[in-house]
C-alpha positions as semicolon CSV with decimal commas, in nm:
position;residue;x (nm);y (nm);z (nm)
1;M;5,467;11,012;10,556
2;T;5,120;10,905;10,440
3;S;4,890;11,151;10,269
4;R;4,666;11,158;10,580
5;A;4,967;11,234;10,801
6;E;5,078;11,506;10,558
7;T;4,729;11,658;10,565
8;V;4,732;11,661;10,945
9;A;5,087;11,798;10,959
10;D;5,016;12,070;10,703
11;A;4,706;12,179;10,896
12;A;4,907;12,180;11,220
13;I;5,175;12,399;11,059
14;A;4,911;12,643;10,936
15;L;4,756;12,659;11,282
16;L;5,093;12,725;11,445
17;V;5,135;13,024;11,217
18;D;4,779;13,155;11,244
19;R;4,704;13,084;11,611
20;G;5,034;13,005;11,779
21;M;5,113;12,712;12,003
22;R;4,802;12,758;12,216
23;G;4,576;12,733;11,912
24;L;4,714;12,395;11,809
25;T;4,471;12,129;11,926
26;H;4,360;11,800;11,776
27;R;4,011;11,938;11,727
28;A;4,144;12,253;11,557
29;V;4,355;12,040;11,320
30;D;4,052;11,827;11,233
31;E;3,856;12,142;11,149
32;A;4,138;12,313;10,958
33;A;4,210;11,999;10,754
34;G;3,841;11,932;10,688
35;L;3,863;11,595;10,861
36;A;3,606;11,413;11,067
37;P;3,633;11,471;11,443
38;G;3,892;11,240;11,595
39;S;4,087;11,192;11,271
40;T;4,393;11,380;11,396
41;S;4,403;11,163;11,709
42;N;4,420;10,856;11,486
43;V;4,735;10,995;11,322
44;A;4,898;11,164;11,623
45;R;4,761;11,037;11,954
46;T;4,919;11,296;12,184
47;R;5,006;11,664;12,162
48;L;5,373;11,570;12,154
49;A;5,310;11,331;11,864
50;L;5,129;11,612;11,681
51;L;5,419;11,852;11,739
52;E;5,669;11,588;11,624
53;L;5,462;11,525;11,311
54;A;5,447;11,898;11,232
55;L;5,821;11,945;11,285
56;T;5,907;11,639;11,076
57;R;5,686;11,766;10,792
58;L;5,828;12,116;10,822
59;T;6,178;11,973;10,790
60;E;6,077;11,774;10,480
61;L;5,928;12,084;10,316
62;D;6,230;12,302;10,397
63;D;6,465;12,029;10,281
64;A;6,290;12,014;9,944
65;A;6,279;12,393;9,909
66;L;6,625;12,486;10,036
67;L;6,858;12,188;10,004
68;A;6,730;11,992;9,705
69;D;6,955;12,143;9,440
70;L;7,215;12,316;9,656
71;P;7,526;12,338;9,441
72;V;7,868;12,301;9,602
73;P;8,106;12,361;9,313
74;P;8,478;12,340;9,387
75;G;8,639;12,679;9,405
76;L;8,312;12,848;9,494
77;G;8,368;13,222;9,507
78;R;8,240;13,466;9,764
79;D;8,004;13,618;9,506
80;E;7,845;13,280;9,432
81;L;7,811;13,203;9,802
82;T;7,657;13,546;9,856
83;E;7,397;13,468;9,591
84;I;7,315;13,125;9,740
85;V;7,270;13,265;10,091
86;A;7,077;13,574;9,981
87;R;6,839;13,367;9,769
88;A;6,781;13,117;10,053
89;L;6,697;13,407;10,285
90;H;6,468;13,558;10,024
91;V;6,282;13,228;9,983
92;Q;6,237;13,197;10,358
93;L;6,110;13,553;10,383
94;T;5,868;13,527;10,091
95;S;5,737;13,198;9,957
96;A;5,841;12,997;10,268
97;R;5,756;13,271;10,520
98;R;5,481;13,070;10,691
99;R;5,712;12,771;10,735
100;A;5,975;12,995;10,894
101;L;5,719;13,132;11,139
102;A;5,605;12,781;11,229
103;R;5,968;12,676;11,277
104;Y;6,016;12,955;11,532
105;E;5,705;12,845;11,721
106;L;5,839;12,491;11,730
107;A;6,190;12,604;11,824
108;L;6,061;12,771;12,138
109;E;5,852;12,466;12,226
110;A;6,155;12,243;12,170
111;N;6,325;12,418;12,460
112;R;6,060;12,273;12,690
113;R;6,024;11,929;12,531
114;P;6,340;11,715;12,503
115;E;6,176;11,478;12,254
116;L;6,101;11,768;12,022
117;R;6,445;11,917;12,083
118;E;6,602;11,599;11,947
119;I;6,411;11,629;11,618
120;Y;6,479;12,002;11,598
121;D;6,853;11,955;11,658
122;R;6,874;11,676;11,400
123;A;6,704;11,903;11,145
124;G;6,942;12,184;11,235
125;R;7,245;11,964;11,172
126;R;7,097;11,862;10,839
127;F;7,088;12,227;10,734
128;R;7,427;12,319;10,883
129;E;7,627;12,043;10,712
130;P;7,582;12,186;10,361
131;L;7,692;12,527;10,491
132;V;8,020;12,377;10,611
133;A;8,070;12,237;10,259
134;L;7,984;12,573;10,102
135;V;8,219;12,782;10,316
136;T;8,490;12,520;10,269
137;A;8,450;12,546;9,891
138;A;8,460;12,925;9,923
139;G;8,801;12,905;10,093
140;S;8,716;12,937;10,462
141;P;9,017;12,874;10,686
142;D;8,779;12,757;10,964
143;P;8,469;12,605;10,800
144;A;8,296;12,480;11,116
145;A;8,321;12,815;11,293
146;H;8,232;13,012;10,982
147;A;7,931;12,793;10,909
148;R;7,806;12,855;11,267
149;R;7,850;13,229;11,218
150;L;7,672;13,213;10,883
151;V;7,379;13,034;11,048
152;A;7,372;13,303;11,320
153;F;7,373;13,578;11,054
154;H;7,104;13,402;10,851
155;E;6,880;13,341;11,153
156;G;6,932;13,697;11,276
157;V;6,822;13,848;10,946
158;L;6,530;13,605;10,925
159;F;6,412;13,665;11,281
160;D;6,444;14,041;11,251
161;A;6,237;14,048;10,934
162;L;5,972;13,809;11,068
163;A;5,944;13,911;11,433
164;G;6,140;14,233;11,466
165;A;6,128;14,502;11,203
166;G;5,844;14,333;11,023
167;S;5,961;14,443;10,680
168;V;6,105;14,206;10,423
169;P;6,435;14,322;10,273
170;S;6,461;14,307;9,897
171;L;6,681;14,046;9,731
172;A;6,927;14,327;9,652
173;D;6,938;14,429;10,020
174;L;6,990;14,067;10,122
175;R;7,275;14,034;9,872
176;E;7,440;14,347;10,009
177;A;7,406;14,239;10,374
178;T;7,529;13,888;10,295
179;A;7,825;14,020;10,095
180;D;7,923;14,251;10,383
181;F;7,900;13,962;10,629
182;L;8,100;13,721;10,413
183;K;8,377;13,979;10,360
184;G;8,441;13,951;10,732
185;I;8,489;13,574;10,740
186;L;8,619;13,470;10,398
187;P;8,953;13,555;10,242
């Protein structure tokens, strides 16, 4: 992605968080990014292209923040997996909070736009595959099913903290909740 495209995508992500889907316009992106009028249209001609650009950038940023150094040591214990999951949740609820909010905005829009759904689903697979490897290393007897359940747990905690309860659990609380969950699926 070029630096101009990144600038446009980053401004679009910020607008999704601050104004929601209705506040995301080419003109608003130009203003938020400090670009000349019409600059966003040169990078992303249509609204769909702008949404695709934002989702692609969001995936790149989350990939770098959450998957870059994800260890999958053989014989991973439940305690180590608990720490990995709890820390990933904590990152998403604190330093990556705005990206998580933007991802939810885009997830809902992806239900109405098949082209966006394709990108969203591809990104989802990219984040689920390492979880299968992690639960496998931790001794799961059914890694695919347990990875799906771990995603559901993770997303439930994340959504509740961002859109439900509105309070961010501490890292200690996240560790405890994750440990309780993993006790139910891992030997």
